[in-house]
Amino acid sequence: MTLKLKQNYKAYLLIGYAFLLIVHFILKDHIFPLSIVFYAFPIPILILSGLFLVLLFFRRKVYRFSILTLVILLSLHWLQDYYMSSEIKNSKDTSKILFWNLAKRKQLSVSYLSKQVNTYQPEILAFVEAPHTTLKNLDSLKKALPNYNFMPLKGAMLVAAKHDIELLEFSILEDAYKVNLLEINTKDSKLKLVITDLTANILVNKKNPLAFVSNFAKNNNVDLVVGDFNTPYESVFFETYKNDFTSFHEYANGFTATWPLGIPLFELDHIWLANRHSPQSLIKYYNDASDHALLISEFIIDQ
């Protein structure tokens, strides 16, 4: 029996690879806990796995070229759907928001943050995974950015804006989601903003947490939803978001992935804009102050 398994291991690897492709492109995260496989094997991992199989079957021409063709098709799909090009327009008619998961670092990266803020002048700054220990040098950031009002929030979050901020509601479900609802004044209007941080526990079904955030934003007529969703953009549960909001996925610069640091694997951090407004572009930066990318989105507020 053991000898037979050793002789057929290549066939089992091919079957396993076919299963991963079926999960990624067909089953996705419809079924829990099968969704764990979907989350664990993004397209770059599938491409690398395919290259490994090419080497494994190198002496068998038919298999080698078949798998290589599949890998090339996967690579083209990845580049077409996950590599975008856009630029901040710096128009007087647009607004900007900066979002960053600080990843519970020891302290705020004051110099890096102030540099990005002074460069792009976003109206709103939003952060998650910012517990009190991370915010111990918040006063230094306030001095570096005196034109912003800062408000620490429940759920280890932080928000700042050039004008008034009002906290409307906070909601939390342990090991599922944290949500802050705010109303923020801008130079021309008031915006309703949701900042959320969903659980990173892959053993938790993301269906209900994602549905809660979507319904919460819709019912409160929210303009922007930003956060670390810990869920890739390909998730079927984002389809309901698209009824009322537009993702900045197609407005990004470079690869759309936001985690881990500098490696284009997972697009976990998202910015969604109400359909009544117009997205323009999304700029993404990496800095070792966090293993998540810093996002700056530009949009037009349609009155």
PDB file of C-alpha atoms in Angstrom:
ATOM      1  CA  MET A   1       0.000   0.000   0.000  1.00  0.00           C
ATOM      2  CA  THR A   2       2.802   2.416   0.935  1.00  0.00           C
ATOM      3  CA  LEU A   3       4.669   1.592  -2.282  1.00  0.00           C
ATOM      4  CA  LYS A   4       1.546   2.248  -4.345  1.00  0.00           C
ATOM      5  CA  LEU A   5       1.066   5.632  -2.734  1.00  0.00           C
ATOM      6  CA  LYS A   6       4.668   6.574  -3.500  1.00  0.00           C
ATOM      7  CA  GLN A   7       4.244   5.529  -7.128  1.00  0.00           C
ATOM      8  CA  ASN A   8       1.060   7.582  -7.548  1.00  0.00           C
ATOM      9  CA  TYR A   9       2.025  10.696  -5.609  1.00  0.00           C
ATOM     10  CA  LYS A  10       2.341  12.756  -8.810  1.00  0.00           C
ATOM     11  CA  ALA A  11      -1.223  11.898  -9.762  1.00  0.00           C
ATOM     12  CA  TYR A  12      -2.406  12.930  -6.292  1.00  0.00           C
ATOM     13  CA  LEU A  13      -0.533  16.233  -6.632  1.00  0.00           C
ATOM     14  CA  LEU A  14      -2.263  16.913  -9.964  1.00  0.00           C
ATOM     15  CA  ILE A  15      -5.646  16.100  -8.445  1.00  0.00           C
ATOM     16  CA  GLY A  16      -4.876  18.359  -5.503  1.00  0.00           C
ATOM     17  CA  TYR A  17      -3.843  21.194  -7.812  1.00  0.00           C
ATOM     18  CA  ALA A  18      -7.033  20.818  -9.842  1.00  0.00           C
ATOM     19  CA  PHE A  19      -8.991  20.945  -6.578  1.00  0.00           C
ATOM     20  CA  LEU A  20      -7.270  24.212  -5.592  1.00  0.00           C
ATOM     21  CA  LEU A  21      -8.167  25.747  -8.960  1.00  0.00           C
ATOM     22  CA  ILE A  22     -11.801  24.670  -8.606  1.00  0.00           C
ATOM     23  CA  VAL A  23     -11.955  26.192  -5.124  1.00  0.00           C
ATOM     24  CA  HIS A  24     -10.390  29.477  -6.226  1.00  0.00           C
ATOM     25  CA  PHE A  25     -12.404  30.073  -9.383  1.00  0.00           C
ATOM     26  CA  ILE A  26     -15.691  28.254  -8.747  1.00  0.00           C
ATOM     27  CA  LEU A  27     -16.373  27.359  -5.122  1.00  0.00           C
ATOM     28  CA  LYS A  28     -14.548  30.380  -3.653  1.00  0.00           C
ATOM     29  CA  ASP A  29     -15.741  30.994  -0.068  1.00  0.00           C
ATOM     30  CA  HIS A  30     -19.335  29.888  -0.593  1.00  0.00           C
ATOM     31  CA  ILE A  31     -18.814  26.902   1.710  1.00  0.00           C
ATOM     32  CA  PHE A  32     -17.290  27.013   5.185  1.00  0.00           C
ATOM     33  CA  PRO A  33     -14.782  25.622   6.223  1.00  0.00           C
ATOM     34  CA  LEU A  34     -13.740  24.974   2.603  1.00  0.00           C
ATOM     35  CA  SER A  35     -13.310  28.747   2.404  1.00  0.00           C
ATOM     36  CA  ILE A  36     -10.103  28.358   4.446  1.00  0.00           C
ATOM     37  CA  VAL A  37      -8.517  26.760   1.388  1.00  0.00           C
ATOM     38  CA  PHE A  38      -9.729  29.665  -0.758  1.00  0.00           C
ATOM     39  CA  TYR A  39      -8.166  32.225   1.582  1.00  0.00           C
ATOM     40  CA  ALA A  40      -4.887  30.311   1.875  1.00  0.00           C
ATOM     41  CA  PHE A  41      -4.198  29.921  -1.841  1.00  0.00           C
ATOM     42  CA  PRO A  42      -4.303  33.241  -3.742  1.00  0.00           C
ATOM     43  CA  ILE A  43      -3.305  33.294  -7.405  1.00  0.00           C
ATOM     44  CA  PRO A  44       0.431  33.967  -6.789  1.00  0.00           C
ATOM     45  CA  ILE A  45       0.593  30.792  -4.675  1.00  0.00           C
ATOM     46  CA  LEU A  46      -1.255  28.878  -7.398  1.00  0.00           C
ATOM     47  CA  ILE A  47       1.239  30.154  -9.976  1.00  0.00           C
ATOM     48  CA  LEU A  48       4.205  29.067  -7.847  1.00  0.00           C
ATOM     49  CA  SER A  49       2.576  25.690  -7.212  1.00  0.00           C
ATOM     50  CA  GLY A  50       2.079  25.279 -10.955  1.00  0.00           C
ATOM     51  CA  LEU A  51       5.745  26.036 -11.611  1.00  0.00           C
ATOM     52  CA  PHE A  52       6.675  23.379  -9.085  1.00  0.00           C
ATOM     53  CA  LEU A  53       4.546  20.873 -10.990  1.00  0.00           C
ATOM     54  CA  VAL A  54       6.215  21.923 -14.255  1.00  0.00           C
ATOM     55  CA  LEU A  55       9.565  20.956 -12.754  1.00  0.00           C
ATOM     56  CA  LEU A  56       8.129  17.760 -11.310  1.00  0.00           C
ATOM     57  CA  PHE A  57       6.752  16.673 -14.701  1.00  0.00           C
ATOM     58  CA  PHE A  58       9.627  18.116 -16.745  1.00  0.00           C
ATOM     59  CA  ARG A  59      10.449  14.794 -18.407  1.00  0.00           C
ATOM     60  CA  ARG A  60       6.869  14.207 -19.517  1.00  0.00           C
ATOM     61  CA  LYS A  61       6.342  16.592 -22.408  1.00  0.00           C
ATOM     62  CA  VAL A  62       2.534  16.569 -22.551  1.00  0.00           C
ATOM     63  CA  TYR A  63       2.152  17.260 -18.829  1.00  0.00           C
ATOM     64  CA  ARG A  64       4.962  19.800 -18.821  1.00  0.00           C
ATOM     65  CA  PHE A  65       3.495  21.940 -21.600  1.00  0.00           C
ATOM     66  CA  SER A  66      -0.088  21.574 -20.368  1.00  0.00           C
ATOM     67  CA  ILE A  67       0.783  22.766 -16.864  1.00  0.00           C
ATOM     68  CA  LEU A  68       3.065  25.505 -18.210  1.00  0.00           C
ATOM     69  CA  THR A  69       0.242  26.790 -20.421  1.00  0.00           C
ATOM     70  CA  LEU A  70      -2.053  26.855 -17.401  1.00  0.00           C
ATOM     71  CA  VAL A  71       0.560  28.766 -15.382  1.00  0.00           C
ATOM     72  CA  ILE A  72       0.919  31.336 -18.176  1.00  0.00           C
ATOM     73  CA  LEU A  73      -2.867  31.801 -18.315  1.00  0.00           C
ATOM     74  CA  LEU A  74      -2.985  32.237 -14.525  1.00  0.00           C
ATOM     75  CA  SER A  75      -0.180  34.791 -14.713  1.00  0.00           C
ATOM     76  CA  LEU A  76      -1.976  36.772 -17.433  1.00  0.00           C
ATOM     77  CA  HIS A  77      -5.182  36.703 -15.396  1.00  0.00           C
ATOM     78  CA  TRP A  78      -3.293  37.916 -12.338  1.00  0.00           C
ATOM     79  CA  LEU A  79      -1.673  40.775 -14.210  1.00  0.00           C
ATOM     80  CA  GLN A  80      -4.897  41.798 -15.916  1.00  0.00           C
ATOM     81  CA  ASP A  81      -7.105  41.763 -12.806  1.00  0.00           C
ATOM     82  CA  TYR A  82      -4.649  42.647 -10.047  1.00  0.00           C
ATOM     83  CA  TYR A  83      -2.208  45.087 -11.586  1.00  0.00           C
ATOM     84  CA  MET A  84      -3.692  48.541 -12.130  1.00  0.00           C
ATOM     85  CA  SER A  85      -2.339  51.964 -13.005  1.00  0.00           C
ATOM     86  CA  SER A  86      -3.725  55.220 -11.681  1.00  0.00           C
ATOM     87  CA  GLU A  87      -2.399  58.519 -10.436  1.00  0.00           C
ATOM     88  CA  ILE A  88      -3.549  61.056  -7.881  1.00  0.00           C
ATOM     89  CA  LYS A  89      -4.913  63.955  -9.920  1.00  0.00           C
ATOM     90  CA  ASN A  90      -4.502  66.662  -7.261  1.00  0.00           C
ATOM     91  CA  SER A  91      -7.668  68.339  -8.487  1.00  0.00           C
ATOM     92  CA  LYS A  92      -9.329  71.015  -6.389  1.00  0.00           C
ATOM     93  CA  ASP A  93     -12.645  69.242  -6.886  1.00  0.00           C
ATOM     94  CA  THR A  94     -11.574  65.955  -5.316  1.00  0.00           C
ATOM     95  CA  SER A  95     -11.347  64.709  -1.754  1.00  0.00           C
ATOM     96  CA  LYS A  96      -8.924  62.194  -0.274  1.00  0.00           C
ATOM     97  CA  ILE A  97      -8.826  59.749   2.619  1.00  0.00           C
ATOM     98  CA  LEU A  98      -5.769  58.004   4.042  1.00  0.00           C
ATOM     99  CA  PHE A  99      -6.252  54.559   5.584  1.00  0.00           C
ATOM    100  CA  TRP A 100      -3.618  52.417   7.278  1.00  0.00           C
ATOM    101  CA  ASN A 101      -3.592  49.310   9.420  1.00  0.00           C
ATOM    102  CA  LEU A 102      -0.836  50.064  11.926  1.00  0.00           C
ATOM    103  CA  ALA A 103      -0.538  46.371  12.845  1.00  0.00           C
ATOM    104  CA  LYS A 104      -0.238  47.138  16.567  1.00  0.00           C
ATOM    105  CA  ARG A 105       3.258  48.521  16.208  1.00  0.00           C
ATOM    106  CA  LYS A 106       5.022  49.931  19.258  1.00  0.00           C
ATOM    107  CA  GLN A 107       4.352  53.518  18.245  1.00  0.00           C
ATOM    108  CA  LEU A 108       3.119  55.722  15.434  1.00  0.00           C
ATOM    109  CA  SER A 109       5.525  56.430  12.611  1.00  0.00           C
ATOM    110  CA  VAL A 110       5.221  60.190  12.988  1.00  0.00           C
ATOM    111  CA  SER A 111       7.775  61.247  10.362  1.00  0.00           C
ATOM    112  CA  TYR A 112       6.459  58.849   7.699  1.00  0.00           C
ATOM    113  CA  LEU A 113       2.823  59.709   8.334  1.00  0.00           C
ATOM    114  CA  SER A 114       3.395  63.454   8.347  1.00  0.00           C
ATOM    115  CA  LYS A 115       5.331  63.155   5.075  1.00  0.00           C
ATOM    116  CA  GLN A 116       2.473  61.356   3.301  1.00  0.00           C
ATOM    117  CA  VAL A 117      -0.174  63.639   4.778  1.00  0.00           C
ATOM    118  CA  ASN A 118       1.693  66.810   3.827  1.00  0.00           C
ATOM    119  CA  THR A 119       2.244  65.449   0.319  1.00  0.00           C
ATOM    120  CA  TYR A 120      -1.360  64.465  -0.436  1.00  0.00           C
ATOM    121  CA  GLN A 121      -3.351  66.574   2.043  1.00  0.00           C
ATOM    122  CA  PRO A 122      -6.175  64.076   2.647  1.00  0.00           C
ATOM    123  CA  GLU A 123      -9.260  65.426   4.377  1.00  0.00           C
ATOM    124  CA  ILE A 124      -9.566  62.314   6.550  1.00  0.00           C
ATOM    125  CA  LEU A 125      -7.059  59.972   8.196  1.00  0.00           C
ATOM    126  CA  ALA A 126      -8.277  56.585   9.465  1.00  0.00           C
ATOM    127  CA  PHE A 127      -6.333  53.858  11.276  1.00  0.00           C
ATOM    128  CA  VAL A 128      -7.064  50.423  12.713  1.00  0.00           C
ATOM    129  CA  GLU A 129      -5.030  48.216  15.058  1.00  0.00           C
ATOM    130  CA  ALA A 130      -4.041  51.337  16.947  1.00  0.00           C
ATOM    131  CA  PRO A 131      -4.279  50.441  20.658  1.00  0.00           C
ATOM    132  CA  HIS A 132      -3.282  52.874  23.391  1.00  0.00           C
ATOM    133  CA  THR A 133       0.258  51.476  23.449  1.00  0.00           C
ATOM    134  CA  THR A 134       0.677  52.387  19.773  1.00  0.00           C
ATOM    135  CA  LEU A 135      -0.778  55.854  20.359  1.00  0.00           C
ATOM    136  CA  LYS A 136       1.621  56.726  23.169  1.00  0.00           C
ATOM    137  CA  ASN A 137       3.295  59.289  20.874  1.00  0.00           C
ATOM    138  CA  LEU A 138       0.021  60.640  19.483  1.00  0.00           C
ATOM    139  CA  ASP A 139       0.883  64.092  20.856  1.00  0.00           C
ATOM    140  CA  SER A 140       3.932  64.145  18.572  1.00  0.00           C
ATOM    141  CA  LEU A 141       1.728  63.384  15.576  1.00  0.00           C
ATOM    142  CA  LYS A 142      -0.681  66.139  16.589  1.00  0.00           C
ATOM    143  CA  LYS A 143       2.189  68.616  16.682  1.00  0.00           C
ATOM    144  CA  ALA A 144       3.427  67.443  13.283  1.00  0.00           C
ATOM    145  CA  LEU A 145      -0.079  67.806  11.827  1.00  0.00           C
ATOM    146  CA  PRO A 146      -1.614  70.800  13.616  1.00  0.00           C
ATOM    147  CA  ASN A 147      -4.364  71.260  11.001  1.00  0.00           C
ATOM    148  CA  TYR A 148      -6.027  67.968  11.952  1.00  0.00           C
ATOM    149  CA  ASN A 149      -8.381  67.095  14.786  1.00  0.00           C
ATOM    150  CA  PHE A 150      -7.582  63.629  16.204  1.00  0.00           C
ATOM    151  CA  MET A 151     -10.048  61.288  17.903  1.00  0.00           C
ATOM    152  CA  PRO A 152      -9.030  57.903  19.369  1.00  0.00           C
ATOM    153  CA  LEU A 153     -11.861  55.411  18.923  1.00  0.00           C
ATOM    154  CA  LYS A 154     -12.999  52.203  20.556  1.00  0.00           C
ATOM    155  CA  GLY A 155     -11.850  49.005  18.938  1.00  0.00           C
ATOM    156  CA  ALA A 156      -8.229  50.196  18.749  1.00  0.00           C
ATOM    157  CA  MET A 157      -8.910  52.723  16.002  1.00  0.00           C
ATOM    158  CA  LEU A 158      -7.986  56.345  15.345  1.00  0.00           C
ATOM    159  CA  VAL A 159      -9.481  59.010  13.081  1.00  0.00           C
ATOM    160  CA  ALA A 160      -8.394  62.540  12.183  1.00  0.00           C
ATOM    161  CA  ALA A 161      -9.911  65.249  10.017  1.00  0.00           C
ATOM    162  CA  LYS A 162      -9.355  68.881   9.135  1.00  0.00           C
ATOM    163  CA  HIS A 163     -12.825  69.762  10.406  1.00  0.00           C
ATOM    164  CA  ASP A 164     -15.265  68.531  13.051  1.00  0.00           C
ATOM    165  CA  ILE A 165     -15.702  64.830  13.826  1.00  0.00           C
ATOM    166  CA  GLU A 166     -18.750  63.280  15.490  1.00  0.00           C
ATOM    167  CA  LEU A 167     -18.853  59.677  16.683  1.00  0.00           C
ATOM    168  CA  LEU A 168     -22.320  58.311  15.952  1.00  0.00           C
ATOM    169  CA  GLU A 169     -22.049  54.649  16.922  1.00  0.00           C
ATOM    170  CA  PHE A 170     -19.665  51.855  17.857  1.00  0.00           C
ATOM    171  CA  SER A 171     -20.485  48.185  17.402  1.00  0.00           C
ATOM    172  CA  ILE A 172     -18.457  45.103  18.231  1.00  0.00           C
ATOM    173  CA  LEU A 173     -18.887  41.347  18.119  1.00  0.00           C
ATOM    174  CA  GLU A 174     -15.940  39.488  19.614  1.00  0.00           C
ATOM    175  CA  ASP A 175     -13.893  37.510  17.088  1.00  0.00           C
ATOM    176  CA  ALA A 176     -16.029  38.886  14.254  1.00  0.00           C
ATOM    177  CA  TYR A 177     -15.946  42.666  13.723  1.00  0.00           C
ATOM    178  CA  LYS A 178     -15.382  46.135  15.166  1.00  0.00           C
ATOM    179  CA  VAL A 179     -17.202  49.043  13.545  1.00  0.00           C
ATOM    180  CA  ASN A 180     -17.118  52.796  14.169  1.00  0.00           C
ATOM    181  CA  LEU A 181     -19.638  55.090  12.467  1.00  0.00           C
ATOM    182  CA  LEU A 182     -18.672  58.758  12.221  1.00  0.00           C
ATOM    183  CA  GLU A 183     -19.895  61.951  10.641  1.00  0.00           C
ATOM    184  CA  ILE A 184     -17.077  64.173   9.428  1.00  0.00           C
ATOM    185  CA  ASN A 185     -17.283  67.716   8.129  1.00  0.00           C
ATOM    186  CA  THR A 186     -15.303  68.555   5.009  1.00  0.00           C
ATOM    187  CA  LYS A 187     -14.832  71.914   3.324  1.00  0.00           C
ATOM    188  CA  ASP A 188     -17.924  71.382   1.171  1.00  0.00           C
ATOM    189  CA  SER A 189     -20.144  68.810   2.895  1.00  0.00           C
ATOM    190  CA  LYS A 190     -20.590  66.188   5.582  1.00  0.00           C
ATOM    191  CA  LEU A 191     -19.467  62.626   5.046  1.00  0.00           C
ATOM    192  CA  LYS A 192     -20.559  59.519   6.887  1.00  0.00           C
ATOM    193  CA  LEU A 193     -17.649  57.151   7.400  1.00  0.00           C
ATOM    194  CA  VAL A 194     -17.453  53.566   8.604  1.00  0.00           C
ATOM    195  CA  ILE A 195     -14.091  52.303   9.879  1.00  0.00           C
ATOM    196  CA  THR A 196     -14.034  48.558  10.411  1.00  0.00           C
ATOM    197  CA  ASP A 197     -11.630  45.837  11.466  1.00  0.00           C
ATOM    198  CA  LEU A 198     -12.753  42.261  10.851  1.00  0.00           C
ATOM    199  CA  THR A 199     -11.264  39.240  12.545  1.00  0.00           C
ATOM    200  CA  ALA A 200      -8.124  37.731  11.069  1.00  0.00           C
ATOM    201  CA  ASN A 201      -9.092  34.290  12.388  1.00  0.00           C
ATOM    202  CA  ILE A 202      -9.463  32.087   9.289  1.00  0.00           C
ATOM    203  CA  LEU A 203     -11.442  29.586  11.370  1.00  0.00           C
ATOM    204  CA  VAL A 204     -14.282  32.116  11.603  1.00  0.00           C
ATOM    205  CA  ASN A 205     -16.838  32.173   8.779  1.00  0.00           C
ATOM    206  CA  LYS A 206     -16.597  35.662   7.249  1.00  0.00           C
ATOM    207  CA  LYS A 207     -20.137  35.581   5.830  1.00  0.00           C
ATOM    208  CA  ASN A 208     -21.945  37.135   8.803  1.00  0.00           C
ATOM    209  CA  PRO A 209     -19.298  39.768   9.719  1.00  0.00           C
ATOM    210  CA  LEU A 210     -19.108  40.980   6.113  1.00  0.00           C
ATOM    211  CA  ALA A 211     -22.892  41.016   5.806  1.00  0.00           C
ATOM    212  CA  PHE A 212     -23.187  43.035   9.029  1.00  0.00           C
ATOM    213  CA  VAL A 213     -20.774  45.720   7.816  1.00  0.00           C
ATOM    214  CA  SER A 214     -22.504  45.915   4.416  1.00  0.00           C
ATOM    215  CA  ASN A 215     -25.995  46.237   5.927  1.00  0.00           C
ATOM    216  CA  PHE A 216     -24.789  48.638   8.610  1.00  0.00           C
ATOM    217  CA  ALA A 217     -23.234  50.945   6.006  1.00  0.00           C
ATOM    218  CA  LYS A 218     -26.273  50.760   3.729  1.00  0.00           C
ATOM    219  CA  ASN A 219     -28.802  51.397   6.510  1.00  0.00           C
ATOM    220  CA  ASN A 220     -26.835  54.424   7.724  1.00  0.00           C
ATOM    221  CA  ASN A 221     -26.454  55.884   4.228  1.00  0.00           C
ATOM    222  CA  VAL A 222     -22.664  55.846   4.563  1.00  0.00           C
ATOM    223  CA  ASP A 223     -20.410  57.603   2.055  1.00  0.00           C
ATOM    224  CA  LEU A 224     -17.206  55.643   2.743  1.00  0.00           C
ATOM    225  CA  VAL A 225     -16.339  52.264   4.223  1.00  0.00           C
ATOM    226  CA  VAL A 226     -12.663  51.715   5.024  1.00  0.00           C
ATOM    227  CA  GLY A 227     -10.925  49.002   6.960  1.00  0.00           C
ATOM    228  CA  ASP A 228      -8.965  45.819   7.244  1.00  0.00           C
ATOM    229  CA  PHE A 229     -11.522  43.221   6.180  1.00  0.00           C
ATOM    230  CA  ASN A 230      -9.029  40.348   6.432  1.00  0.00           C
ATOM    231  CA  THR A 231     -10.854  38.975   3.403  1.00  0.00           C
ATOM    232  CA  PRO A 232      -9.595  39.006  -0.200  1.00  0.00           C
ATOM    233  CA  TYR A 233     -11.382  41.100  -2.792  1.00  0.00           C
ATOM    234  CA  GLU A 234     -12.427  37.942  -4.689  1.00  0.00           C
ATOM    235  CA  SER A 235     -14.727  36.866  -1.839  1.00  0.00           C
ATOM    236  CA  VAL A 236     -18.305  36.185  -2.919  1.00  0.00           C
ATOM    237  CA  PHE A 237     -19.489  38.113   0.133  1.00  0.00           C
ATOM    238  CA  PHE A 238     -18.351  41.398  -1.412  1.00  0.00           C
ATOM    239  CA  GLU A 239     -20.926  41.027  -4.182  1.00  0.00           C
ATOM    240  CA  THR A 240     -23.608  42.585  -1.958  1.00  0.00           C
ATOM    241  CA  TYR A 241     -21.332  45.583  -1.363  1.00  0.00           C
ATOM    242  CA  LYS A 242     -21.324  46.313  -5.079  1.00  0.00           C
ATOM    243  CA  ASN A 243     -25.056  47.090  -5.000  1.00  0.00           C
ATOM    244  CA  ASP A 244     -24.403  50.271  -3.044  1.00  0.00           C
ATOM    245  CA  PHE A 245     -20.648  50.857  -3.106  1.00  0.00           C
ATOM    246  CA  THR A 246     -17.728  50.895  -5.529  1.00  0.00           C
ATOM    247  CA  SER A 247     -14.399  49.365  -4.588  1.00  0.00           C
ATOM    248  CA  PHE A 248     -11.155  51.201  -5.311  1.00  0.00           C
ATOM    249  CA  HIS A 249      -9.739  47.871  -6.532  1.00  0.00           C
ATOM    250  CA  GLU A 250      -9.803  48.971 -10.179  1.00  0.00           C
ATOM    251  CA  TYR A 251      -8.403  52.411  -9.347  1.00  0.00           C
ATOM    252  CA  ALA A 252      -5.212  51.216  -7.651  1.00  0.00           C
ATOM    253  CA  ASN A 253      -1.613  51.776  -8.639  1.00  0.00           C
ATOM    254  CA  GLY A 254       0.498  48.660  -9.127  1.00  0.00           C
ATOM    255  CA  PHE A 255      -0.614  45.355  -7.645  1.00  0.00           C
ATOM    256  CA  THR A 256      -3.823  45.636  -5.643  1.00  0.00           C
ATOM    257  CA  ALA A 257      -2.562  43.431  -2.791  1.00  0.00           C
ATOM    258  CA  THR A 258      -2.110  45.200   0.556  1.00  0.00           C
ATOM    259  CA  TRP A 259      -0.530  42.449   2.683  1.00  0.00           C
ATOM    260  CA  PRO A 260       2.085  41.311   3.581  1.00  0.00           C
ATOM    261  CA  LEU A 261       4.779  43.963   3.400  1.00  0.00           C
ATOM    262  CA  GLY A 262       5.734  44.470  -0.231  1.00  0.00           C
ATOM    263  CA  ILE A 263       4.601  40.987  -1.363  1.00  0.00           C
ATOM    264  CA  PRO A 264       1.538  41.036  -3.672  1.00  0.00           C
ATOM    265  CA  LEU A 265      -0.409  38.181  -2.093  1.00  0.00           C
ATOM    266  CA  PHE A 266      -3.588  39.340  -0.376  1.00  0.00           C
ATOM    267  CA  GLU A 267      -5.855  42.350  -0.871  1.00  0.00           C
ATOM    268  CA  LEU A 268      -7.176  42.538   2.682  1.00  0.00           C
ATOM    269  CA  ASP A 269      -7.504  46.307   3.180  1.00  0.00           C
ATOM    270  CA  HIS A 270     -10.361  47.902   1.277  1.00  0.00           C
ATOM    271  CA  ILE A 271     -11.918  51.284   0.616  1.00  0.00           C
ATOM    272  CA  TRP A 272     -15.507  51.318  -0.640  1.00  0.00           C
ATOM    273  CA  LEU A 273     -17.218  54.491  -1.886  1.00  0.00           C
ATOM    274  CA  ALA A 274     -20.975  55.018  -2.147  1.00  0.00           C
ATOM    275  CA  ASN A 275     -22.147  54.683  -5.750  1.00  0.00           C
ATOM    276  CA  ARG A 276     -23.476  58.253  -5.725  1.00  0.00           C
ATOM    277  CA  HIS A 277     -19.860  59.481  -5.601  1.00  0.00           C
ATOM    278  CA  SER A 278     -17.067  59.026  -8.148  1.00  0.00           C
ATOM    279  CA  PRO A 279     -13.812  57.165  -7.355  1.00  0.00           C
ATOM    280  CA  GLN A 280     -10.714  58.568  -9.042  1.00  0.00           C
ATOM    281  CA  SER A 281      -7.587  56.737  -7.909  1.00  0.00           C
ATOM    282  CA  LEU A 282      -5.879  54.767  -5.156  1.00  0.00           C
ATOM    283  CA  ILE A 283      -2.241  55.252  -4.206  1.00  0.00           C
ATOM    284  CA  LYS A 284      -0.537  52.533  -2.165  1.00  0.00           C
ATOM    285  CA  TYR A 285       2.681  52.752  -0.152  1.00  0.00           C
ATOM    286  CA  TYR A 286       4.662  50.231   1.867  1.00  0.00           C
ATOM    287  CA  ASN A 287       6.695  51.080   4.936  1.00  0.00           C
ATOM    288  CA  ASP A 288       8.208  48.793   7.558  1.00  0.00           C
ATOM    289  CA  ALA A 289       6.221  50.653  10.215  1.00  0.00           C
ATOM    290  CA  SER A 290       3.454  48.177   9.315  1.00  0.00           C
ATOM    291  CA  ASP A 291       3.130  44.969   7.324  1.00  0.00           C
ATOM    292  CA  HIS A 292       0.014  46.445   5.662  1.00  0.00           C
ATOM    293  CA  ALA A 293       0.091  48.967   2.836  1.00  0.00           C
ATOM    294  CA  LEU A 294      -0.902  52.561   3.462  1.00  0.00           C
ATOM    295  CA  LEU A 295      -3.788  53.563   1.158  1.00  0.00           C
ATOM    296  CA  ILE A 296      -4.687  57.037  -0.104  1.00  0.00           C
ATOM    297  CA  SER A 297      -7.847  57.203  -2.199  1.00  0.00           C
ATOM    298  CA  GLU A 298      -9.092  60.166  -4.189  1.00  0.00           C
ATOM    299  CA  PHE A 299     -12.743  60.683  -5.059  1.00  0.00           C
ATOM    300  CA  ILE A 300     -15.300  63.256  -6.114  1.00  0.00           C
ATOM    301  CA  ILE A 301     -18.216  63.986  -3.815  1.00  0.00           C
ATOM    302  CA  ASP A 302     -21.357  64.290  -5.909  1.00  0.00           C
ATOM    303  CA  GLN A 303     -23.816  66.527  -4.148  1.00  0.00           C
TER     304      GLN A 303
END
